[in-house]
Tab-separated table of C-alpha atoms and ligand atoms in Angstrom:
chain	number	residue	atom	x	y	z
A	4	UNK	CA	-3.947	-15.468	-1.929
A	5	UNK	CA	-2.186	-13.480	0.821
A	6	UNK	CA	1.576	-12.944	0.490
A	7	UNK	CA	4.231	-11.468	2.742
A	8	UNK	CA	6.848	-9.413	0.865
A	9	UNK	CA	10.208	-8.494	2.393
A	10	UNK	CA	12.630	-5.867	1.028
A	11	UNK	CA	16.104	-5.184	2.460
A	12	UNK	CA	18.352	-4.593	-0.561
A	13	UNK	CA	19.361	-1.004	0.165
A	14	UNK	CA	18.546	1.333	3.057
A	15	UNK	CA	14.884	0.524	3.713
A	16	UNK	CA	13.792	-2.381	5.877
A	17	UNK	CA	10.329	-3.062	4.500
A	18	UNK	CA	7.584	-5.674	4.779
A	19	UNK	CA	4.083	-5.745	3.387
A	20	UNK	CA	1.048	-7.957	3.086
A	21	UNK	CA	-0.658	-7.925	-0.311
A	22	UNK	CA	-3.582	-10.041	-1.495
A	23	UNK	CA	-4.256	-11.273	-5.006
A	24	UNK	CA	-7.269	-8.929	-5.286
A	25	UNK	CA	-4.640	-6.119	-5.459
A	26	UNK	CA	-5.197	-4.884	-1.919
A	27	UNK	CA	-2.166	-3.647	-0.013
A	28	UNK	CA	-3.195	-4.801	3.474
A	29	UNK	CA	-0.118	-3.277	5.120
A	30	UNK	CA	3.057	-1.584	3.940
A	31	UNK	CA	5.685	-0.956	6.605
A	32	UNK	CA	8.842	0.885	5.561
A	33	UNK	CA	11.545	1.594	8.105
A	34	UNK	CA	14.018	4.025	6.556
A	35	UNK	CA	17.634	4.083	7.727
A	36	UNK	CA	18.219	7.566	6.294
A	37	UNK	CA	19.217	9.085	9.655
A	38	UNK	CA	21.895	6.466	10.184
A	39	UNK	CA	23.485	7.061	6.764
A	40	UNK	CA	23.002	10.857	6.609
A	41	UNK	CA	26.279	11.760	8.393
A	42	UNK	CA	28.192	9.889	5.643
A	43	UNK	CA	26.289	11.405	2.690
A	44	UNK	CA	25.431	7.980	1.294
A	45	UNK	CA	24.464	4.432	2.212
A	46	UNK	CA	27.209	2.634	4.184
A	47	UNK	CA	26.822	-1.120	3.501
A	48	UNK	CA	27.996	-2.294	6.941
A	49	UNK	CA	25.696	0.125	8.787
A	50	UNK	CA	22.822	-0.903	6.495
A	51	UNK	CA	23.312	-4.624	7.203
A	52	UNK	CA	23.321	-4.103	10.972
A	53	UNK	CA	20.321	-1.779	10.863
A	54	UNK	CA	18.349	-4.339	8.808
A	55	UNK	CA	19.192	-6.972	11.397
A	56	UNK	CA	17.932	-4.756	14.226
A	57	UNK	CA	14.700	-3.814	12.431
A	58	UNK	CA	13.648	-6.895	10.475
A	59	UNK	CA	11.684	-8.791	13.148
A	60	UNK	CA	9.771	-5.706	14.231
A	61	UNK	CA	8.998	-4.625	10.656
A	62	UNK	CA	7.642	-8.063	9.686
A	63	UNK	CA	5.575	-8.292	12.878
A	64	UNK	CA	4.155	-4.809	12.216
A	65	UNK	CA	3.244	-5.798	8.655
A	66	UNK	CA	1.360	-8.868	9.918
A	67	UNK	CA	-0.399	-7.014	12.750
A	68	UNK	CA	-1.451	-3.917	10.841
A	69	UNK	CA	-2.877	-6.133	8.076
A	70	UNK	CA	-5.004	-7.807	10.754
A	71	UNK	CA	-3.678	-11.152	9.727
A	72	UNK	CA	-1.512	-13.904	11.234
A	73	UNK	CA	1.433	-15.974	10.027
A	74	UNK	CA	-0.806	-19.047	9.609
A	75	UNK	CA	-3.051	-17.090	7.195
A	76	UNK	CA	-0.217	-16.563	4.687
A	77	UNK	CA	-0.158	-18.387	1.349
A	78	UNK	CA	3.449	-17.595	0.496
A	79	UNK	CA	6.532	-15.498	1.185
A	80	UNK	CA	8.616	-13.407	-1.221
A	81	UNK	CA	11.894	-11.790	-0.191
A	82	UNK	CA	14.297	-9.717	-2.261
A	83	UNK	CA	17.317	-11.940	-2.953
A	84	UNK	CA	19.187	-9.399	-5.136
A	85	UNK	CA	20.502	-7.303	-6.697
A	86	UNK	CA	21.659	-5.042	-3.874
A	87	UNK	CA	23.957	-4.673	-0.891
A	88	UNK	CA	24.578	-8.281	0.022
A	89	UNK	CA	24.630	-7.813	3.825
A	90	UNK	CA	21.104	-6.397	3.752
A	91	UNK	CA	19.842	-8.838	1.130
A	92	UNK	CA	20.990	-11.756	3.310
A	93	UNK	CA	19.017	-10.452	6.302
A	94	UNK	CA	15.726	-10.242	4.373
A	95	UNK	CA	16.320	-13.454	2.413
A	96	UNK	CA	17.066	-15.453	5.566
A	97	UNK	CA	14.034	-14.036	7.397
A	98	UNK	CA	11.788	-14.878	4.431
A	99	UNK	CA	13.213	-18.368	4.013
A	100	UNK	CA	12.856	-18.997	7.770
A	101	UNK	CA	9.168	-18.089	7.739
A	102	UNK	CA	8.540	-20.128	4.576
A	103	UNK	CA	10.346	-23.137	6.072
A	104	UNK	CA	8.558	-22.940	9.432
A	105	UNK	CA	5.123	-22.720	7.798
A	106	UNK	CA	5.842	-24.933	4.756
A	107	UNK	CA	4.914	-22.085	2.390
A	108	UNK	CA	5.985	-21.467	-1.203
A	109	UNK	CA	8.980	-19.118	-1.391
A	110	UNK	CA	9.834	-16.608	-4.122
A	111	UNK	CA	13.407	-15.318	-4.370
A	112	UNK	CA	12.475	-11.875	-5.647
A	113	UNK	CA	14.611	-9.880	-8.063
A	114	UNK	CA	14.420	-6.265	-6.851
A	115	UNK	CA	14.333	-4.887	-10.407
A	116	UNK	CA	11.522	-7.213	-11.425
A	117	UNK	CA	9.573	-6.082	-8.359
A	118	UNK	CA	9.937	-2.411	-9.445
A	119	UNK	CA	9.025	-3.406	-13.015
A	120	UNK	CA	5.738	-5.071	-12.028
A	121	UNK	CA	4.538	-2.539	-9.397
A	122	UNK	CA	2.366	-0.839	-11.979
A	123	UNK	CA	0.391	-4.061	-12.448
A	124	UNK	CA	-0.458	-3.939	-8.747
A	125	UNK	CA	-1.398	-0.248	-8.718
A	126	UNK	CA	-2.924	0.179	-12.199
A	127	UNK	CA	-3.770	-3.345	-13.301
A	128	UNK	CA	-2.169	-2.881	-16.727
A	129	UNK	CA	-1.553	-5.547	-19.331
A	130	UNK	CA	1.786	-6.612	-20.811
A	131	UNK	CA	3.669	-5.394	-22.808
A	132	UNK	CA	4.905	-1.959	-21.754
A	133	UNK	CA	8.037	0.174	-21.868
A	134	UNK	CA	9.534	0.723	-18.434
A	135	UNK	CA	12.006	3.395	-17.364
A	136	UNK	CA	13.543	2.186	-14.121
A	137	UNK	CA	15.322	5.149	-12.610
A	138	UNK	CA	16.724	4.851	-9.097
A	139	UNK	CA	19.883	5.259	-7.023
A	140	UNK	CA	21.340	2.082	-8.505
A	141	UNK	CA	19.772	1.806	-11.969
A	142	UNK	CA	18.774	3.858	-14.984
A	143	UNK	CA	17.440	1.650	-17.755
A	144	UNK	CA	14.696	1.196	-20.324
A	145	UNK	CA	13.184	-2.262	-20.330
A	146	UNK	CA	10.637	-3.762	-22.658
A	147	UNK	CA	8.398	-5.713	-20.284
A	148	UNK	CA	6.925	-8.385	-22.561
A	149	UNK	CA	5.466	-10.632	-19.886
A	150	UNK	CA	6.267	-12.161	-16.542
A	151	UNK	CA	9.971	-13.119	-16.584
A	152	UNK	CA	10.294	-11.819	-20.145
A	153	UNK	CA	12.358	-8.653	-20.188
A	154	UNK	CA	14.490	-7.037	-22.861
A	155	UNK	CA	16.939	-4.261	-22.117
A	156	UNK	CA	16.486	-1.352	-24.533
A	157	UNK	CA	18.968	1.073	-22.988
A	158	UNK	CA	20.967	1.521	-19.834
A	159	UNK	CA	23.392	3.885	-18.136
A	160	UNK	CA	27.000	3.361	-19.140
A	161	UNK	CA	28.256	4.727	-15.809
A	162	UNK	CA	26.310	6.373	-12.928
A	163	UNK	CA	22.615	5.990	-12.218
A	164	UNK	CA	20.593	9.221	-12.289
A	165	UNK	CA	19.678	8.934	-8.584
A	166	UNK	CA	23.374	8.624	-7.806
A	167	UNK	CA	24.060	11.840	-9.779
A	168	UNK	CA	21.324	13.614	-7.756
A	169	UNK	CA	22.825	12.251	-4.510
A	170	UNK	CA	26.391	13.274	-5.424
A	171	UNK	CA	25.297	16.754	-6.513
A	172	UNK	CA	23.524	17.192	-3.180
A	173	UNK	CA	26.578	15.949	-1.296
A	174	UNK	CA	28.923	18.359	-3.103
A	175	UNK	CA	26.561	21.226	-2.267
A	176	UNK	CA	26.164	20.115	1.363
A	177	UNK	CA	22.426	19.504	0.973
A	178	UNK	CA	22.310	16.230	2.913
A	179	UNK	CA	21.126	12.745	2.043
A	180	UNK	CA	19.166	11.499	0.190
A	181	UNK	CA	19.988	14.082	-2.413
A	182	UNK	CA	17.114	13.773	-4.882
A	183	UNK	CA	14.381	15.447	-2.843
A	184	UNK	CA	16.843	18.133	-1.591
A	185	UNK	CA	18.021	19.009	-5.117
A	186	UNK	CA	14.428	19.113	-6.387
A	187	UNK	CA	13.427	21.506	-3.587
A	188	UNK	CA	16.372	23.845	-4.304
A	189	UNK	CA	15.770	23.639	-8.083
A	190	UNK	CA	12.250	25.066	-7.644
A	191	UNK	CA	13.753	28.380	-6.472
A	192	UNK	CA	16.650	28.458	-8.940
A	193	UNK	CA	17.385	29.935	-12.342
A	194	UNK	CA	17.981	27.599	-15.283
A	195	UNK	CA	20.782	28.661	-17.649
A	196	UNK	CA	23.001	30.705	-15.292
A	197	UNK	CA	25.415	27.799	-15.059
A	198	UNK	CA	26.150	25.754	-18.159
A	199	UNK	CA	25.990	21.992	-17.705
A	200	UNK	CA	26.225	19.310	-20.430
A	201	UNK	CA	23.369	17.087	-21.653
A	202	UNK	CA	25.323	13.813	-22.123
A	203	UNK	CA	24.392	11.714	-25.191
A	204	UNK	CA	21.620	14.118	-26.279
A	205	UNK	CA	21.032	13.789	-30.010
A	206	UNK	CA	22.834	10.446	-30.274
A	207	UNK	CA	21.094	7.306	-31.496
A	208	UNK	CA	20.018	4.596	-29.053
A	209	UNK	CA	18.556	4.845	-25.564
A	210	UNK	CA	21.600	4.617	-23.318
A	211	UNK	CA	22.457	7.153	-20.633
A	212	UNK	CA	25.661	8.584	-19.182
A	213	UNK	CA	25.677	10.781	-16.088
A	214	UNK	CA	29.260	10.790	-14.839
A	215	UNK	CA	30.202	13.766	-17.067
A	216	UNK	CA	27.258	15.741	-15.713
A	217	UNK	CA	28.355	15.020	-12.164
A	218	UNK	CA	31.938	16.084	-12.959
A	219	UNK	CA	30.671	19.286	-14.600
A	220	UNK	CA	28.786	20.133	-11.386
A	221	UNK	CA	32.023	19.635	-9.446
A	222	UNK	CA	33.935	21.938	-11.818
A	223	UNK	CA	31.306	24.664	-11.360
A	224	UNK	CA	31.560	24.362	-7.570
A	225	UNK	CA	35.368	24.457	-7.714
A	226	UNK	CA	35.228	27.852	-9.437
A	227	UNK	CA	34.096	29.346	-6.113
A	228	UNK	CA	36.709	30.028	-3.438
A	229	UNK	CA	36.036	27.742	-0.466
A	230	UNK	CA	33.059	28.888	1.604
A	231	UNK	CA	31.878	31.579	-0.837
A	232	UNK	CA	29.113	29.645	-2.626
A	233	UNK	CA	25.822	31.280	-1.659
A	234	UNK	CA	22.332	29.850	-1.240
A	235	UNK	CA	21.365	31.547	-4.521
A	236	UNK	CA	24.327	29.923	-6.325
A	237	UNK	CA	23.235	26.539	-4.998
A	238	UNK	CA	19.627	26.947	-6.115
A	239	UNK	CA	20.732	28.038	-9.615
A	240	UNK	CA	23.117	25.106	-9.898
A	241	UNK	CA	20.395	22.670	-8.776
A	242	UNK	CA	17.939	24.166	-11.283
A	243	UNK	CA	20.426	23.718	-14.119
A	244	UNK	CA	21.348	20.197	-12.996
A	245	UNK	CA	17.712	19.110	-12.833
A	246	UNK	CA	17.002	20.691	-16.231
A	247	UNK	CA	19.974	18.820	-17.724
A	248	UNK	CA	18.536	15.571	-16.320
A	249	UNK	CA	15.078	16.412	-17.711
A	250	UNK	CA	16.479	17.275	-21.170
A	251	UNK	CA	18.454	14.027	-21.323
A	252	UNK	CA	15.490	11.945	-20.142
A	253	UNK	CA	13.249	13.543	-22.787
A	254	UNK	CA	15.748	12.897	-25.602
A	255	UNK	CA	16.492	9.292	-24.575
A	256	UNK	CA	12.791	8.502	-24.030
A	257	UNK	CA	11.901	9.539	-27.590
A	258	UNK	CA	14.471	7.034	-28.889
A	259	UNK	CA	13.373	4.323	-26.444
A	260	UNK	CA	9.747	4.719	-27.564
A	261	UNK	CA	10.837	4.366	-31.209
A	262	UNK	CA	12.766	1.180	-30.423
A	263	UNK	CA	9.800	-0.161	-28.409
A	264	UNK	CA	7.399	0.659	-31.265
A	265	UNK	CA	9.523	-1.241	-33.785
A	266	UNK	CA	9.118	-4.355	-31.674
A	267	UNK	CA	5.571	-3.606	-30.589
A	268	UNK	CA	3.427	-1.980	-33.270
A	269	UNK	CA	0.262	-1.383	-31.235
A	270	UNK	CA	-0.744	-0.958	-27.609
A	271	UNK	CA	1.689	-0.491	-24.793
A	272	UNK	CA	2.355	2.271	-22.300
A	273	UNK	CA	5.290	4.179	-20.852
A	274	UNK	CA	5.747	3.263	-17.201
A	275	UNK	CA	8.197	4.758	-14.727
A	276	UNK	CA	9.494	3.162	-11.530
A	277	UNK	CA	12.286	3.731	-8.998
A	278	UNK	CA	13.009	6.515	-6.523
A	279	UNK	CA	13.814	9.251	-9.078
A	280	UNK	CA	10.279	8.840	-10.458
A	281	UNK	CA	9.198	10.868	-7.405
A	282	UNK	CA	10.690	13.967	-9.125
A	283	UNK	CA	7.829	16.118	-10.455
A	284	UNK	CA	9.800	17.703	-13.339
A	285	UNK	CA	11.011	14.321	-14.558
A	286	UNK	CA	7.514	12.852	-14.331
A	287	UNK	CA	6.123	15.800	-16.307
A	288	UNK	CA	8.773	15.389	-19.041
A	289	UNK	CA	8.002	11.680	-19.305
A	290	UNK	CA	4.273	12.267	-19.415
A	291	UNK	CA	4.562	14.885	-22.185
A	292	UNK	CA	6.921	12.711	-24.238
A	293	UNK	CA	4.646	9.671	-23.921
A	294	UNK	CA	1.534	11.597	-24.903
A	295	UNK	CA	3.365	13.221	-27.869
A	296	UNK	CA	4.069	9.694	-29.102
A	297	UNK	CA	0.580	8.311	-28.492
A	298	UNK	CA	1.432	6.207	-25.442
A	299	UNK	CA	-0.387	6.428	-22.111
A	300	UNK	CA	1.927	7.362	-19.232
A	301	UNK	CA	1.612	5.493	-15.956
A	302	UNK	CA	3.504	6.125	-12.732
A	303	UNK	CA	2.750	4.333	-9.485
A	304	UNK	CA	2.238	6.603	-6.436
A	305	UNK	CA	5.560	7.993	-5.126
A	306	UNK	CA	5.629	5.770	-2.014
A	307	UNK	CA	5.450	2.689	-4.248
A	308	UNK	CA	8.123	4.039	-6.628
A	309	UNK	CA	10.731	4.038	-3.850
A	310	UNK	CA	11.740	0.763	-2.199
A	311	UNK	CA	8.918	-1.038	-0.398
A	312	UNK	CA	7.698	-4.521	0.503
A	313	UNK	CA	4.392	-4.297	-1.390
A	314	UNK	CA	6.135	-4.532	-4.767
A	315	UNK	CA	7.958	-7.654	-3.559
A	316	UNK	CA	4.739	-9.231	-2.262
A	317	UNK	CA	3.028	-8.482	-5.584
A	318	UNK	CA	5.882	-10.088	-7.519
A	319	UNK	CA	5.375	-13.101	-5.229
A	320	UNK	CA	1.702	-13.248	-6.210
A	321	UNK	CA	2.473	-13.014	-9.950
A	322	UNK	CA	5.143	-15.733	-9.743
A	323	UNK	CA	3.301	-18.114	-7.422
A	324	UNK	CA	0.236	-17.865	-9.704
A	325	UNK	CA	2.429	-19.091	-12.573
A	326	UNK	CA	4.091	-21.792	-10.464
A	327	UNK	CA	7.438	-19.968	-10.544
A	328	UNK	CA	8.622	-20.578	-6.997
A	329	UNK	CA	12.178	-21.032	-5.721
A	330	UNK	CA	13.909	-23.501	-3.444
A	331	UNK	CA	15.058	-22.481	0.023
A	332	UNK	CA	18.602	-23.161	-1.191
A	333	UNK	CA	18.448	-20.112	-3.526
A	334	UNK	CA	21.694	-18.161	-3.121
A	335	UNK	CA	21.190	-14.380	-2.813
A	336	UNK	CA	22.859	-12.463	-5.639
A	337	UNK	CA	24.493	-9.022	-5.244
A	338	UNK	CA	24.424	-8.710	-9.052
A	339	UNK	CA	21.372	-10.021	-10.855
A	340	UNK	CA	20.430	-8.289	-14.127
A	341	UNK	CA	16.865	-8.649	-15.371
A	342	UNK	CA	18.174	-10.201	-18.573
A	343	UNK	CA	19.240	-13.242	-16.522
A	344	UNK	CA	15.703	-13.889	-15.322
A	345	UNK	CA	13.965	-16.533	-17.293
A	346	UNK	CA	11.158	-18.939	-16.684
A	347	UNK	CA	12.452	-21.991	-14.843
B	412	LIG	O1	14.335	3.158	-5.781
B	412	LIG	P1	15.034	3.816	-4.627
B	412	LIG	O2	14.237	4.107	-3.382
B	412	LIG	O3	16.274	2.980	-4.157
B	412	LIG	C1	17.128	2.354	-5.046
B	412	LIG	O4	18.094	3.048	-5.469
B	412	LIG	O5	16.857	1.171	-5.383
B	412	LIG	O6	15.688	5.182	-5.177
B	412	LIG	C2	16.440	6.062	-4.378
B	412	LIG	C3	17.014	7.160	-5.270
B	412	LIG	C4	18.017	8.056	-4.550
B	412	LIG	O7	19.137	8.235	-5.381
B	412	LIG	C5	17.250	9.368	-4.364
B	412	LIG	O8	18.069	10.524	-4.298
B	412	LIG	C6	16.369	9.381	-5.593
B	412	LIG	O9	15.946	8.015	-5.728
B	412	LIG	N1	15.212	10.266	-5.422
B	412	LIG	C7	15.003	11.379	-6.172
B	412	LIG	C8	13.835	12.001	-5.646
B	412	LIG	N2	13.375	11.232	-4.596
B	412	LIG	C9	14.231	10.171	-4.490
B	412	LIG	N3	15.693	11.891	-7.210
B	412	LIG	C10	15.230	13.042	-7.746
B	412	LIG	N4	14.136	13.698	-7.289
B	412	LIG	C11	13.421	13.234	-6.247
B	412	LIG	N5	12.345	13.881	-5.802
B	413	LIG	ZN1	14.832	0.191	-5.718
């Protein structure tokens, strides 16, 4: 089976061809970072227009570099939510158009489910597993029991961790996206010079809260008179911020593993997905915590942790194999929690 996957829910216009033997035949990602950088974050209207400009070219590239043709496809999957609705509509309409023209099965892909199943494409692992989805829009632990069987174990009560990285970077003038910039600065910085909180550390449950951490960063910056914060100050603040994130992740993951274990006595793995999973310190903390608790740790390669079309194509393969296809009248959904996904 050869499937085209289309992803347009945030600031990447992406398309990919994946086959059911787990081969990624092509994976084209057109990033809009340069267009959003002057604003320090993703601007929905700019994103929607940029997706419209790029979508045809990106899909064509995916088909050509996979050495395939539209009439070789066995199905189409396109992200239909959750995400910025202007972008989602562009990808969903393109996918539906191709499926309609070629009379192919269509999968209305949930972006979170696509992240959740990526590890089955890259590492061929069995259900169930414990997933930490940590991106610019989400920070949650999910028990992945099977296809379309997800249980939320913990979630952020306010900001996502990626958002906290992005806002910290913006306040320090480090550009967008903030995660990689903060990580780079943190490598040179001193942990402990600035004091930042570790929200919810030591509390029961596996929820997160990052808005207080973000506010604490702002208070530290405001202590400097305008224009006097040095490069060294910025690196030390980034180091402390990243360490706070690592400490919180470690603490919450221990609790999430305990909750997962109560439901699932044997087997399993800790899996990470989403853009923040590209952070080496966070990966290391997750790996150590998993191993301490007797769980294997699995992280897809960084380019498949951030948004891409291959994860959407793979979700298409998993769903089409089970007969879980969608009608072309499926309405894209800006909000679409995993808990609302069930077998139809
Ligand atoms: O999954 P993703 O590509 O898009 C969605 O949000 O769905 O994740 C992007 C997020 C951004 O907030 C970005 O700053 C963060 O992932 N990120 C990182 C790193 N690389 C990307 N955060 C921390 N460290 C990184 N190295
Ligand atoms: Zn994502």
